[in-house]
XYZ file of N, CA and C in Angstrom:
582
model
N 10.298 6.217 -6.096
C 10.745 5.982 -7.562
C 9.592 6.781 -8.001
N 9.645 6.978 -9.410
C 8.896 7.656 -10.304
C 7.814 6.974 -10.865
N 6.802 7.282 -11.388
C 5.781 6.625 -12.118
C 6.567 6.033 -13.124
N 7.409 6.689 -13.822
C 7.891 6.190 -15.320
C 9.502 5.590 -14.982
N 9.423 5.079 -14.065
C 10.685 4.714 -14.085
C 10.517 3.202 -12.962
N 10.364 2.519 -14.040
C 9.924 1.062 -12.991
C 11.336 0.310 -12.509
N 11.165 -0.669 -11.371
C 12.749 -1.113 -10.688
C 12.784 -2.127 -11.808
N 13.952 -3.017 -11.767
C 14.472 -4.116 -12.245
C 13.826 -5.065 -11.401
N 13.401 -5.520 -10.115
C 12.672 -6.053 -10.002
C 11.012 -5.933 -10.483
N 10.712 -6.949 -11.221
C 9.684 -7.433 -11.888
C 9.023 -9.122 -11.966
N 8.070 -8.723 -12.200
C 7.358 -9.736 -13.097
C 6.587 -9.713 -13.697
N 6.115 -10.967 -14.340
C 4.962 -10.711 -15.743
C 3.603 -11.009 -14.884
N 2.917 -11.167 -15.433
C 1.084 -11.953 -15.426
C 0.578 -11.930 -16.430
N -0.455 -12.894 -16.585
C -1.043 -13.086 -17.913
C -2.503 -14.219 -17.245
N -3.356 -12.948 -17.874
C -4.872 -13.893 -17.451
C -5.572 -14.582 -19.192
N -5.818 -15.623 -19.320
C -6.492 -16.158 -20.299
C -7.954 -16.326 -19.945
N -8.798 -16.086 -20.654
C -9.717 -16.009 -20.480
C -11.215 -16.622 -21.591
N -12.062 -16.225 -21.277
C -13.060 -17.354 -22.478
C -13.992 -15.986 -22.586
N -14.445 -15.662 -24.062
C -15.648 -14.637 -24.293
C -14.349 -13.539 -24.270
N -13.106 -13.547 -24.046
C -12.722 -12.023 -23.227
C -12.964 -11.769 -22.115
N -13.865 -11.827 -21.503
C -14.098 -11.110 -20.569
C -14.179 -11.908 -19.241
N -14.402 -13.250 -19.413
C -14.400 -13.991 -18.094
C -12.715 -15.091 -17.954
N -12.131 -14.884 -17.155
C -10.677 -15.029 -16.193
C -11.025 -16.331 -16.162
N -10.104 -17.307 -17.240
C -10.183 -18.645 -17.014
C -8.868 -18.837 -15.903
N -7.806 -18.904 -16.042
C -6.324 -18.924 -15.329
C -5.801 -17.608 -15.088
N -4.698 -17.538 -14.525
C -3.880 -16.504 -14.834
C -2.252 -17.158 -13.727
N -1.297 -16.813 -14.440
C 0.075 -17.496 -14.279
C 0.808 -15.860 -13.903
N 1.560 -15.851 -12.578
C 2.815 -15.043 -11.912
C 4.261 -15.783 -12.781
N 5.120 -14.944 -12.966
C 6.410 -15.125 -13.160
C 7.377 -13.947 -13.009
N 8.098 -14.540 -12.032
C 9.313 -13.312 -11.826
C 10.811 -14.003 -11.722
N 11.550 -12.949 -11.338
C 12.840 -13.696 -10.851
C 14.197 -13.601 -12.371
N 15.503 -13.923 -12.190
C 16.624 -13.968 -13.111
C 15.994 -14.753 -14.638
N 16.418 -15.232 -15.552
C 16.094 -15.749 -16.971
C 17.110 -17.133 -16.588
N 16.507 -17.757 -16.794
C 16.628 -19.745 -16.096
C 16.414 -19.850 -14.559
N 15.995 -19.212 -14.247
C 15.795 -19.397 -12.625
C 14.408 -19.148 -11.904
N 13.596 -18.703 -12.766
C 12.258 -17.752 -12.874
C 11.083 -18.395 -11.705
N 10.504 -17.824 -11.104
C 10.041 -18.480 -10.094
C 8.380 -18.661 -10.626
N 7.216 -19.502 -10.802
C 6.116 -19.221 -11.530
C 5.071 -19.943 -10.306
N 4.090 -19.103 -10.636
C 2.427 -19.417 -9.542
C 1.719 -19.450 -10.656
N 0.588 -20.516 -11.273
C -0.134 -20.793 -11.719
C -1.290 -20.886 -10.969
N -2.849 -19.792 -11.469
C -3.866 -20.383 -10.706
C -4.932 -20.457 -11.685
N -5.561 -21.273 -11.315
C -7.021 -21.937 -12.515
C -8.075 -21.544 -11.835
N -9.086 -20.926 -12.757
C -10.356 -20.642 -11.874
C -11.315 -21.856 -12.229
N -11.154 -22.719 -11.262
C -11.894 -23.988 -11.919
C -13.676 -23.895 -12.305
N -13.778 -22.951 -11.448
C -15.347 -22.168 -11.370
C -15.388 -21.498 -12.323
N -15.470 -21.712 -13.758
C -15.112 -20.549 -14.729
C -16.858 -19.851 -14.677
N -17.508 -20.095 -13.863
C -19.206 -19.579 -14.089
C -18.886 -18.375 -13.212
N -17.594 -18.149 -12.148
C -17.668 -17.306 -11.624
C -16.479 -16.538 -11.533
N -16.258 -15.686 -12.437
C -15.300 -14.717 -13.138
C -14.549 -14.011 -11.994
N -15.211 -13.592 -10.969
C -14.933 -12.892 -9.724
C -14.070 -13.449 -8.746
N -13.695 -14.670 -8.968
C -13.087 -15.704 -7.832
C -11.737 -15.448 -8.102
N -11.008 -15.121 -9.144
C -9.518 -15.417 -9.459
C -9.008 -13.959 -9.015
N -9.077 -13.176 -9.666
C -8.570 -11.889 -8.908
C -8.311 -11.458 -7.648
N -8.775 -11.795 -7.007
C -8.394 -11.221 -5.343
C -7.206 -12.468 -5.166
N -7.270 -13.660 -5.691
C -6.081 -14.481 -5.479
C -4.708 -14.097 -6.389
N -5.029 -13.873 -7.424
C -3.854 -13.414 -8.091
C -3.408 -11.877 -7.114
N -4.010 -11.380 -6.537
C -3.467 -10.068 -6.079
C -2.755 -10.212 -4.999
N -3.233 -11.560 -4.010
C -2.682 -11.627 -2.971
C -1.514 -12.475 -3.534
N -1.489 -13.395 -4.468
C 0.017 -13.824 -4.830
C 0.604 -12.736 -4.980
N 0.303 -11.885 -5.975
C 1.675 -10.825 -6.246
C 2.091 -9.961 -5.038
N 1.232 -9.868 -3.809
C 1.834 -9.397 -2.394
C 2.407 -10.243 -1.809
N 2.487 -11.450 -1.890
C 3.096 -12.066 -1.527
C 4.576 -12.915 -1.848
N 4.686 -12.527 -3.180
C 6.170 -12.254 -3.643
C 6.782 -11.001 -3.381
N 5.825 -10.088 -3.277
C 6.064 -8.509 -2.959
C 6.955 -8.826 -1.523
N 6.423 -9.177 -0.645
C 6.890 -9.496 0.823
C 8.041 -10.246 0.846
N 7.911 -11.498 -0.263
C 9.175 -12.160 0.195
C 10.697 -11.970 -0.832
N 10.348 -11.274 -2.097
C 11.179 -11.320 -3.069
C 11.421 -9.701 -3.191
N 10.776 -8.887 -2.759
C 10.944 -7.138 -3.036
C 10.454 -7.018 -4.251
N 9.545 -8.147 -5.110
C 9.088 -7.715 -6.410
C 7.725 -6.816 -6.513
N 7.802 -5.622 -6.594
C 6.711 -4.793 -6.630
C 6.116 -4.556 -7.877
N 6.987 -4.736 -9.143
C 6.875 -4.307 -10.298
C 5.721 -5.163 -11.542
N 4.822 -5.324 -11.442
C 4.195 -6.561 -12.654
C 4.339 -6.107 -13.870
N 4.491 -6.856 -14.950
C 4.023 -6.222 -16.185
C 2.732 -7.402 -17.009
N 2.176 -6.500 -17.900
C 1.767 -7.579 -19.057
C 1.476 -7.412 -20.293
N 1.929 -7.429 -21.361
C 1.748 -7.166 -22.803
C 0.134 -7.003 -23.078
N -0.311 -6.080 -23.259
C -1.845 -5.806 -23.831
C -2.835 -5.417 -22.092
N -1.502 -5.748 -21.101
C -2.391 -5.861 -19.966
C -3.104 -4.271 -19.346
N -2.797 -3.172 -20.342
C -4.066 -1.897 -19.898
C -5.152 -2.022 -20.576
N -5.423 -2.785 -21.448
C -6.866 -3.180 -21.777
C -7.437 -4.327 -21.556
N -6.827 -5.233 -20.609
C -7.559 -6.386 -20.574
C -7.102 -6.943 -19.446
N -6.108 -7.435 -18.861
C -5.786 -8.433 -17.649
C -6.066 -7.125 -16.260
N -5.759 -5.634 -16.709
C -5.892 -5.066 -15.451
C -7.205 -4.915 -14.753
N -8.324 -4.650 -15.820
C -10.097 -4.946 -15.665
C -10.139 -6.283 -14.868
N -9.879 -7.005 -14.343
C -9.891 -7.987 -14.056
C -9.568 -7.817 -12.508
N -8.087 -7.599 -12.177
C -7.791 -6.870 -11.085
C -8.689 -5.480 -10.520
N -8.748 -4.889 -11.206
C -9.386 -3.756 -10.829
C -11.267 -4.224 -10.224
N -11.101 -5.128 -10.277
C -12.650 -5.749 -9.621
C -12.819 -6.095 -8.702
N -11.117 -6.451 -8.864
C -10.674 -7.379 -7.310
C -10.473 -6.356 -6.039
N -9.846 -5.507 -6.942
C -9.315 -4.111 -5.718
C -10.109 -3.736 -4.955
N -11.514 -3.038 -5.946
C -12.281 -3.081 -5.304
C -13.209 -3.714 -4.196
N -13.016 -4.426 -4.433
C -13.744 -5.585 -3.579
C -13.107 -5.958 -2.350
N -11.686 -5.662 -2.736
C -10.836 -5.829 -1.204
C -10.317 -4.526 -0.446
N -10.715 -3.690 -1.308
C -10.997 -2.348 -0.282
C -9.383 -1.320 -0.596
N -8.773 -2.096 -1.788
C -7.036 -1.422 -1.640
C -7.135 -0.113 -2.296
N -6.416 0.683 -2.460
C -6.527 2.340 -2.971
C -5.967 1.876 -4.173
N -6.147 2.348 -4.958
C -5.520 2.356 -6.637
C -5.534 3.702 -7.414
N -4.614 4.132 -7.937
C -4.283 5.370 -8.761
C -3.495 4.499 -9.897
N -3.582 5.917 -11.361
C -3.224 5.127 -12.455
C -2.687 6.055 -13.129
N -2.423 5.834 -14.411
C -2.253 6.924 -15.581
C -2.972 6.023 -16.804
N -3.714 6.700 -17.805
C -4.146 6.265 -18.442
C -3.851 7.072 -20.003
N -3.510 5.823 -21.267
C -3.019 6.937 -22.237
C -3.931 6.109 -23.289
N -4.172 6.846 -24.413
C -4.702 6.039 -25.800
C -5.456 4.907 -25.448
N -6.021 5.226 -24.504
C -7.238 4.052 -24.174
C -6.870 2.893 -23.613
N -5.710 3.037 -22.721
C -5.428 1.866 -22.114
C -4.555 2.245 -20.506
N -4.598 1.333 -19.546
C -4.068 1.503 -18.184
C -2.435 1.359 -18.354
N -1.635 2.400 -18.927
C -0.346 2.661 -18.765
C 0.247 2.077 -17.700
N -0.067 2.586 -16.483
C 0.319 2.437 -14.839
C -0.571 2.395 -14.129
N -0.749 1.465 -13.410
C -1.530 1.241 -12.249
C -0.987 0.759 -11.195
N -1.295 1.768 -10.021
C -0.644 1.547 -8.578
C -1.664 1.122 -7.501
N -1.667 0.032 -7.028
C -2.817 -0.564 -5.949
C -1.889 -1.012 -4.750
N -2.270 -0.555 -3.433
C -1.858 -0.134 -2.173
C -3.146 -0.751 -1.324
N -2.562 -1.771 -0.615
C -3.681 -2.784 0.483
C -3.129 -1.506 1.644
N -4.112 -1.600 2.483
C -4.320 -1.151 3.885
C -2.859 -1.563 4.694
N -2.151 -0.464 5.642
C -1.338 -0.766 6.054
C 0.095 -0.860 5.316
N -0.067 -0.966 4.166
C 1.468 -0.783 3.146
C 1.853 0.013 2.717
N 3.208 0.710 3.007
C 3.499 1.445 2.559
C 4.137 1.917 1.228
N 4.223 0.328 0.712
C 4.830 0.531 -0.919
C 4.069 -0.397 -1.700
N 3.162 0.595 -3.124
C 2.118 0.122 -3.684
C 2.699 -1.344 -4.515
N 1.710 -1.892 -5.100
C 2.225 -3.147 -6.022
C 2.014 -1.938 -7.520
N 3.126 -2.244 -8.573
C 3.079 -1.302 -9.604
C 2.874 -2.202 -10.860
N 1.635 -1.678 -11.892
C 1.160 -2.614 -12.444
C 1.269 -1.809 -13.782
N 2.329 -2.768 -14.830
C 2.377 -1.691 -16.053
C 2.106 -2.649 -17.360
N 1.460 -1.596 -18.441
C 1.149 -2.108 -19.477
C 2.915 -2.568 -20.572
N 3.507 -3.442 -21.101
C 4.141 -3.539 -22.001
C 3.579 -3.091 -23.331
N 2.907 -3.045 -23.548
C 2.932 -2.824 -25.142
C 2.619 -1.622 -25.097
N 2.298 -0.603 -24.480
C 2.782 1.009 -24.073
C 3.934 1.430 -24.263
N 5.119 0.168 -24.114
C 6.494 0.377 -24.144
C 7.001 -0.571 -25.277
N 6.365 -1.249 -25.615
C 6.692 -2.570 -27.008
C 5.403 -2.622 -28.014
N 4.830 -1.043 -29.031
C 3.805 -1.625 -29.283
C 4.091 -2.703 -30.471
N 3.882 -3.616 -30.332
C 3.547 -4.890 -31.128
C 3.166 -6.216 -30.756
N 2.595 -6.896 -31.313
C 2.160 -7.942 -30.880
C 3.002 -9.035 -30.197
N 2.486 -9.818 -29.110
C 3.381 -10.255 -28.157
C 4.418 -11.427 -29.495
N 3.849 -12.234 -30.126
C 4.535 -12.907 -31.217
C 5.355 -12.177 -31.876
N 4.838 -10.768 -32.410
C 6.414 -9.915 -33.126
C 7.180 -9.466 -32.570
N 7.039 -8.949 -31.121
C 8.317 -8.958 -30.083
C 9.301 -9.383 -30.046
N 8.418 -11.117 -29.643
C 9.696 -12.261 -29.560
C 10.319 -12.394 -30.635
N 10.018 -12.269 -32.054
C 10.459 -12.364 -33.223
C 11.555 -10.944 -33.352
N 11.137 -10.070 -33.138
C 11.674 -8.165 -33.532
C 13.206 -8.404 -32.551
N 12.821 -8.988 -31.490
C 13.542 -8.777 -30.509
C 14.893 -10.366 -30.058
N 14.766 -10.913 -31.295
C 15.719 -12.086 -31.354
C 15.606 -13.066 -29.914
N 14.244 -12.879 -29.705
C 14.048 -13.699 -28.158
C 14.329 -14.964 -28.287
N 14.902 -15.795 -27.347
C 15.129 -17.357 -27.369
C 13.617 -17.745 -26.799
N 12.376 -16.807 -25.829
C 11.213 -17.071 -25.842
C 10.479 -16.922 -26.871
N 9.073 -17.560 -26.971
C 8.268 -17.016 -28.202
C 7.288 -17.546 -27.509
N 5.724 -16.844 -28.066
C 4.659 -17.008 -28.029
C 4.405 -18.499 -28.348
N 3.447 -18.934 -27.568
C 3.190 -20.942 -27.862
C 1.598 -20.149 -28.379
N 0.748 -19.433 -27.911
C -0.883 -19.571 -28.467
C -1.133 -18.939 -29.853
N -1.630 -19.876 -30.882
C -2.164 -19.173 -32.047
C -3.467 -19.102 -32.391
N -3.729 -18.637 -33.629
C -5.305 -18.970 -34.314
C -5.823 -19.966 -33.982
N -5.042 -21.192 -34.150
C -5.918 -22.403 -33.922
C -6.471 -22.625 -32.574
N -5.208 -21.771 -31.171
C -5.963 -21.927 -29.756
C -7.049 -21.056 -29.901
N -6.704 -19.742 -30.321
C -7.986 -18.979 -29.719
C -9.528 -19.189 -30.543
N -9.379 -20.153 -31.657
C -10.502 -20.466 -32.392
C -11.627 -20.907 -31.759
N -10.744 -21.712 -30.639
C -11.532 -22.578 -29.854
C -11.747 -22.282 -28.989
N -12.974 -22.248 -27.876
C -13.481 -21.968 -26.387
C -12.509 -21.985 -25.555
N -12.087 -21.201 -25.063
C -10.573 -21.294 -23.872
C -11.094 -22.526 -23.095
N -12.453 -22.641 -22.733
C -12.750 -23.466 -21.324
C -12.585 -24.714 -22.043
N -12.363 -25.394 -23.325
C -12.089 -26.290 -23.991
C -10.597 -26.922 -24.094
N -9.441 -25.965 -23.636
C -8.153 -26.205 -23.729
C -8.081 -27.226 -22.392
N -6.835 -27.904 -23.433
C -6.490 -28.995 -21.745
C -6.143 -28.179 -21.078
N -5.860 -28.344 -19.675
C -5.190 -27.849 -18.548
C -3.352 -27.787 -19.033
N -3.088 -28.704 -19.505
C -1.420 -28.354 -19.756
C -1.335 -27.190 -20.587
N -2.134 -27.134 -21.539
C -2.092 -25.940 -23.069
C -2.117 -24.707 -22.542
N -3.349 -24.954 -21.335
C -3.506 -23.422 -20.799
C -2.569 -22.932 -20.120
N -1.825 -23.615 -19.411
C -1.205 -23.221 -18.461
C 0.555 -22.815 -19.098
N 1.211 -24.236 -20.215
C 1.798 -23.577 -21.571
C 1.995 -22.227 -22.032
N 0.630 -22.242 -22.402
C 0.573 -21.057 -22.928
C 0.700 -19.283 -22.118
N 0.182 -19.674 -21.213
C 0.047 -18.644 -19.760
C 1.833 -18.360 -19.629
N 2.416 -19.571 -19.321
C 3.450 -19.208 -18.819
C 4.503 -18.862 -20.175
N 4.432 -19.135 -21.396
C 4.898 -18.692 -22.659
C 5.230 -16.829 -22.906
N 3.630 -16.687 -22.879
C 3.419 -15.156 -22.403
C 4.095 -14.751 -21.459
N 4.084 -15.289 -20.245
C 4.986 -14.179 -18.956
C 6.382 -14.219 -19.799
N 7.259 -15.179 -20.240
C 8.341 -15.310 -20.704
C 8.729 -14.464 -21.563
N 7.957 -14.252 -22.568
C 8.533 -13.334 -23.648
C 8.135 -12.043 -23.045
N 7.140 -11.542 -22.362
C 6.927 -10.345 -21.712
C 8.715 -10.106 -20.803
N 8.873 -10.831 -20.109
C 10.204 -10.741 -19.337
C 11.402 -10.805 -19.946
N 11.879 -11.851 -20.929
C 12.829 -11.480 -22.090
C 13.013 -10.479 -22.711
N 11.744 -9.795 -22.950
C 11.282 -8.385 -23.735
C 11.784 -7.280 -23.155
N 11.748 -7.636 -21.937
C 11.957 -6.095 -20.989
C 13.646 -6.520 -20.521
N 13.663 -7.016 -20.685
C 15.265 -7.462 -20.160
C 16.162 -6.545 -20.987
N 15.213 -7.451 -22.592
C 16.237 -7.150 -23.910
C 16.287 -5.434 -24.091
N 14.911 -5.481 -23.950
C 15.122 -3.556 -24.356
C 15.907 -2.654 -23.193
N 15.611 -2.809 -21.635
C 16.580 -2.280 -21.075
C 18.107 -2.177 -21.096
N 18.165 -3.359 -21.915
C 19.755 -3.495 -22.068
C 20.733 -2.865 -23.348
N 19.558 -2.577 -24.014
C 19.432 -1.756 -25.091
C 19.766 -0.249 -24.964
N 18.345 0.155 -24.211
C 19.052 1.653 -23.464
C 19.470 1.578 -22.992
N 20.201 0.867 -22.214
C 21.024 1.378 -21.079
C 22.323 1.246 -22.231
N 22.888 0.618 -22.999
C 24.031 0.908 -23.713
C 23.982 2.557 -24.090
N 22.820 3.525 -24.119
C 22.571 4.857 -24.566
C 22.263 5.725 -23.667
N 22.565 5.191 -22.320
C 22.515 5.714 -20.886
C 21.062 6.300 -20.720
N 19.959 5.508 -21.012
C 18.450 5.238 -20.954
C 18.139 4.180 -20.244
N 16.925 4.221 -19.999
C 16.267 2.879 -19.146
C 14.670 2.754 -19.591
N 14.274 2.017 -18.743
C 12.858 2.083 -18.867
C 12.171 3.113 -18.516
N 11.156 4.142 -19.111
C 10.048 4.890 -18.637
C 8.835 4.390 -19.237
């Protein structure tokens, strides 16, 4: 499959961070609307930002092995989310290749030792260049971004665990719903995601 032709077997992932560089949690969501699976990991040791990345990658790999989901999307992931995983990839000794454009990682391919298929990570902002809040509004999605300025003005470490998970989950839902909607609009004209 071409680098510019992601599959329909996809999931979304989202990190929430403090100080923009320290991961606090990450959620993974995949599956059809109304029946999506969800894995959520909180870095209880927020003083150790490296601890969550390898766990997220292992979860991605476990999903890919059981559900055949090999494509993962994050909105603006090419600027932020990918960085937390690249650090883990190096420590795990996985192969990594990718495409960079306009200062962001548009596509990243991660291959664990012994695996034929790579995990493919894409930045949905490269496809839908707007804030996640505006994407949900413009595409008239039933899902919406939950977290706003009133949340981000606080130190993420002070958020309740419930708010942290709900915000992370909502972001993943918007990404998957937006990709489904964009793909359906493109397919009406004989196109597809690239």
